[in-house]
mmCIF file of C-alpha atoms in Angstrom:
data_model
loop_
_atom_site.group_PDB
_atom_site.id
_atom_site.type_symbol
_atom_site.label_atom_id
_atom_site.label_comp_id
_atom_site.label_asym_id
_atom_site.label_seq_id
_atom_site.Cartn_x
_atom_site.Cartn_y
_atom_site.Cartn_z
ATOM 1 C CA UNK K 1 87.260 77.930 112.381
ATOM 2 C CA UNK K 2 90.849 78.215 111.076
ATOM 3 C CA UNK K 3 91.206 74.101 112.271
ATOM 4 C CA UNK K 4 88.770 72.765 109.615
ATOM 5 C CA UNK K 5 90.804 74.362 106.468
ATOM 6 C CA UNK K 6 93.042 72.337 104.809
ATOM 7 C CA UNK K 7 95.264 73.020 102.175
ATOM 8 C CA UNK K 8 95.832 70.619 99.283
ATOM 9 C CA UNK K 9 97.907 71.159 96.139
ATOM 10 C CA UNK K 10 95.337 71.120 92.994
ATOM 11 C CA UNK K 11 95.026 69.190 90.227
ATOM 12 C CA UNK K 12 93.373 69.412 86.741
ATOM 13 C CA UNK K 13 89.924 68.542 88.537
ATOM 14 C CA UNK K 14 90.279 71.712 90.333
ATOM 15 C CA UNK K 15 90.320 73.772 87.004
ATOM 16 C CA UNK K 16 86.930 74.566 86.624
ATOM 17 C CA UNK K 17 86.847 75.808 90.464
ATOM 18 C CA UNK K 18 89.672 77.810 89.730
ATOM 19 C CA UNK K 19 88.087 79.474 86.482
ATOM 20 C CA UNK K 20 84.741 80.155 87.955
ATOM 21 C CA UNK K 21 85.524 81.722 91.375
ATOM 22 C CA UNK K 22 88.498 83.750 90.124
ATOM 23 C CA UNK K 23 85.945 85.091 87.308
ATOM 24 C CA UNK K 24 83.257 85.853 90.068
ATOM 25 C CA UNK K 25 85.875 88.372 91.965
ATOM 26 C CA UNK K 26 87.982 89.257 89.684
ATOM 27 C CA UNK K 27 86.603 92.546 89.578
ATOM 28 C CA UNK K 28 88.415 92.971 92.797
ATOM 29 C CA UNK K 29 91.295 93.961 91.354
ATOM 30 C CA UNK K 30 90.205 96.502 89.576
ATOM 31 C CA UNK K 31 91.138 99.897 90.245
ATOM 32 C CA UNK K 32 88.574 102.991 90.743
ATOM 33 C CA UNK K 33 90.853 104.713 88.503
ATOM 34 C CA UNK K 34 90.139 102.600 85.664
ATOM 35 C CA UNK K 35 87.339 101.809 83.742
ATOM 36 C CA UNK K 36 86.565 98.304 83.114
ATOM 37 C CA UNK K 37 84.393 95.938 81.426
ATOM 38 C CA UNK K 38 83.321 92.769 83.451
ATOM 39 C CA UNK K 39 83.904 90.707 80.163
ATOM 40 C CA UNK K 40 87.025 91.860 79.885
ATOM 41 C CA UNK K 41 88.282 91.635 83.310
ATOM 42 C CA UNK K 42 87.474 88.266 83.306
ATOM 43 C CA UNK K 43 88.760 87.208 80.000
ATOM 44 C CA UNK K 44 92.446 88.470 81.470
ATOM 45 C CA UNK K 45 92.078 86.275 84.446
ATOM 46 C CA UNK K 46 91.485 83.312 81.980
ATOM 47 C CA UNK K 47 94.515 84.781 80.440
ATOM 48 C CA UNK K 48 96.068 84.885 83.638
ATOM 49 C CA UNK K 49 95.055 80.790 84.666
ATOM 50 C CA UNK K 50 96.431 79.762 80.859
ATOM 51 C CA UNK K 51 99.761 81.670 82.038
ATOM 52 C CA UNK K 52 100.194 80.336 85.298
ATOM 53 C CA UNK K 53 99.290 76.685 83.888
ATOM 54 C CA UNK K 54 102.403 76.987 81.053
ATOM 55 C CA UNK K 55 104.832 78.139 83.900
ATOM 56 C CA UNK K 56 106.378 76.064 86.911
ATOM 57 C CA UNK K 57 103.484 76.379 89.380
ATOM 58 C CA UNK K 58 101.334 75.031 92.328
ATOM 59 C CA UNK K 59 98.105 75.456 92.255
ATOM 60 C CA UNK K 60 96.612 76.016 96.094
ATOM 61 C CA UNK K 61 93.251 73.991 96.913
ATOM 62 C CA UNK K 62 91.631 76.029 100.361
ATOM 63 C CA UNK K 63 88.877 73.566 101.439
ATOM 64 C CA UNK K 64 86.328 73.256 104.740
ATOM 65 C CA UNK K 65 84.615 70.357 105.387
ATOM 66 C CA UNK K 66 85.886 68.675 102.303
ATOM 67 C CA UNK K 67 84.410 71.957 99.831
ATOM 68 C CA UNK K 68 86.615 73.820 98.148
ATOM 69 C CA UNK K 69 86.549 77.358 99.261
ATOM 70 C CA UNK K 70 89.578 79.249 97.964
ATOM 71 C CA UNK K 71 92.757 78.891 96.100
ATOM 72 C CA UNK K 72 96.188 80.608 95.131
ATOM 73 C CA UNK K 73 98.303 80.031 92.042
ATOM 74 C CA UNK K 74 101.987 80.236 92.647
ATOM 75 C CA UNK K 75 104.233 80.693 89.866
ATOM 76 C CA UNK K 76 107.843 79.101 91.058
ATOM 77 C CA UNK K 77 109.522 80.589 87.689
ATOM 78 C CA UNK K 78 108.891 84.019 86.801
ATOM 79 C CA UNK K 79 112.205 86.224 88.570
ATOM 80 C CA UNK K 80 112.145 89.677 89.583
ATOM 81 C CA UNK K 81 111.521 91.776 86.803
ATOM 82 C CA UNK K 82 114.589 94.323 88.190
ATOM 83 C CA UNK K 83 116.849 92.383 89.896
ATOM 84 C CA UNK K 84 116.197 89.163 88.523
ATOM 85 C CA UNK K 85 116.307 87.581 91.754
ATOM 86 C CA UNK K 86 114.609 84.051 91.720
ATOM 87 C CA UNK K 87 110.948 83.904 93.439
ATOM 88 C CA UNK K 88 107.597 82.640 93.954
ATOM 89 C CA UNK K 89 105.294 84.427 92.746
ATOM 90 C CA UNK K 90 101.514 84.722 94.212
ATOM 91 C CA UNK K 91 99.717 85.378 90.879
ATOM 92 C CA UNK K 92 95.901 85.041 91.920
ATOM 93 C CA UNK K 93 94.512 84.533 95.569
ATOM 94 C CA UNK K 94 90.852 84.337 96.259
ATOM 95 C CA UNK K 95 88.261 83.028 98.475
ATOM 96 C CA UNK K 96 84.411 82.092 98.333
ATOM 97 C CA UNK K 97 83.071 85.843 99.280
ATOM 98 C CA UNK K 98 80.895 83.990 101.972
ATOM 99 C CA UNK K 99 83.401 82.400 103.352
ATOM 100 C CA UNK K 100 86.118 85.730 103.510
ATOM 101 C CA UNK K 101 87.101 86.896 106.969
ATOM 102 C CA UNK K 102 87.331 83.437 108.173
ATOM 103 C CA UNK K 103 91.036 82.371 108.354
ATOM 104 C CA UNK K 104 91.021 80.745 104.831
ATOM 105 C CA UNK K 105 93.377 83.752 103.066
ATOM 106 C CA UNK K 106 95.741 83.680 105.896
ATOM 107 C CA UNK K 107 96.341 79.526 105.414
ATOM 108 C CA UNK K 108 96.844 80.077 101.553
ATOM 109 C CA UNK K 109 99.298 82.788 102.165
ATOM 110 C CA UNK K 110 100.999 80.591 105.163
ATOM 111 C CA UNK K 111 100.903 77.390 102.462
ATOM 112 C CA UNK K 112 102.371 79.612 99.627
ATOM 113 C CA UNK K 113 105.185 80.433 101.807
ATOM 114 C CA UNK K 114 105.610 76.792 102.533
ATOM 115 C CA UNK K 115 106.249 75.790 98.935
ATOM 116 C CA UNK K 116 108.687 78.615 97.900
ATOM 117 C CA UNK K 117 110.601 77.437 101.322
ATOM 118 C CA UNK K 118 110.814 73.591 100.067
ATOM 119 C CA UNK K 119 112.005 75.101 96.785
ATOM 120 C CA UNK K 120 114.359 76.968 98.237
ATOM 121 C CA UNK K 121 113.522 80.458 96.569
ATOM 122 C CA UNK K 122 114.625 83.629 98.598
ATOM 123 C CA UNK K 123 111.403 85.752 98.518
ATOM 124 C CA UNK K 124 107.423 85.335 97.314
ATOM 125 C CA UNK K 125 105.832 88.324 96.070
ATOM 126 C CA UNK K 126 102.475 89.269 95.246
ATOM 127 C CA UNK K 127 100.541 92.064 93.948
ATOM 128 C CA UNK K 128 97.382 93.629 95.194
ATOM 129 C CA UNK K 129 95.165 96.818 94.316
ATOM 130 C CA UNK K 130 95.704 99.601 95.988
ATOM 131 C CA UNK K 131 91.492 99.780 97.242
ATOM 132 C CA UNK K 132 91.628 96.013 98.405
ATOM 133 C CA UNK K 133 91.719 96.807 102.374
ATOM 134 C CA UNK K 134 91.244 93.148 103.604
ATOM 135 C CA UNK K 135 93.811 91.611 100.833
ATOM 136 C CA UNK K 136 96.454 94.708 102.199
ATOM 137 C CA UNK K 137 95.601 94.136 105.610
ATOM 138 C CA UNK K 138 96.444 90.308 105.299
ATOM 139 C CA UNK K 139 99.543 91.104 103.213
ATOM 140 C CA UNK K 140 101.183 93.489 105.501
ATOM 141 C CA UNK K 141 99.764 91.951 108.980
ATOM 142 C CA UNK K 142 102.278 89.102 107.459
ATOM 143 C CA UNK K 143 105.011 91.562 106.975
ATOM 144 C CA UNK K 144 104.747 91.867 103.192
ATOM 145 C CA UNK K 145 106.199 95.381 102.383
ATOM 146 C CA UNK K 146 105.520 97.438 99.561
ATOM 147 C CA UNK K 147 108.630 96.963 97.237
ATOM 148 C CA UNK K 148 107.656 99.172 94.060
ATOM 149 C CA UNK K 149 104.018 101.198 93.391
ATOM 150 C CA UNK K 150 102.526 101.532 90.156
ATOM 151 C CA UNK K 151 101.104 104.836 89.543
ATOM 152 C CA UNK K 152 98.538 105.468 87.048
ATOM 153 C CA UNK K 153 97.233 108.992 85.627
ATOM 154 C CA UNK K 154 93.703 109.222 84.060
ATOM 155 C CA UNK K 155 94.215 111.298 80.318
#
């Protein structure tokens, strides 16, 4: 399967693609520990496109058979918040849920890589919900390691 996805670099046509399928699992990265509107959750990830868009970025085009089926938005511009060390950073991956567990994740992630390497930036970092098993699996399968934790306390 893995031999039919390509990766292409997006353009503004890819927008709306972007928009709808990060709204349909965005809920994904919310936490059990939170409560959370669907409304809401997606409004922040249309915060979250407007962001990337405004930044130095790539946007990440997944497709099989000529459909688009995923996509990852790279933000070449944003340093570490501590040590201010330059980066890419992954700020949104996601795949058609029908088409998940087929190889499509891993070639983002392998892509991403790719452009932070022709940039020349040091390290590409990401963040993931704790309670997302397949997105931590795929992370640390390609030795991602957990740098910092957020920790959260219910009042």
């Amino acid at each position: 399967m893995s031999d039919a996805i390509a990766i292409r670099l997006g353009t503004a046509r890819d927008r709306a693609f972007v928009v709808d399928l990060g709204r349909r699992v965005s809920q994904t990265s919310v936490s059990s520990l939170r409560i959370a509107l669907a409304p809401l959750v997606e409004g922040a990830y249309e915060r979250l496109v407007e962001f990337v868009l405004m930044r130095d970025h790539d946007i990440l085009i997944a497709e099989v058979d000529g459909a688009a089926r995923g996509f990852g938005l790279l933000i070449h511009d944003l340093p570490d918040e501590v040590t201010l060390t330059e980066q890419t950073l992954i700020a949104y991956v996601a795949v058609e849920p029908e088409w998940q567990r087929r190889g499509i994740g891993r070639k983002l992630l392998e892509q991403a890589q790719e452009q932070a390497r022709k940039r020349g930036l040091p390290y590409i970092s990401l963040n993931v919900t704790e309670e997302n098993v397949a997105a931590l699996t795929l992370y640390e399968t390609d030795v991602f390691r957990t740098e910092r934790r957020t920790m959260t306390k219910a009042l």
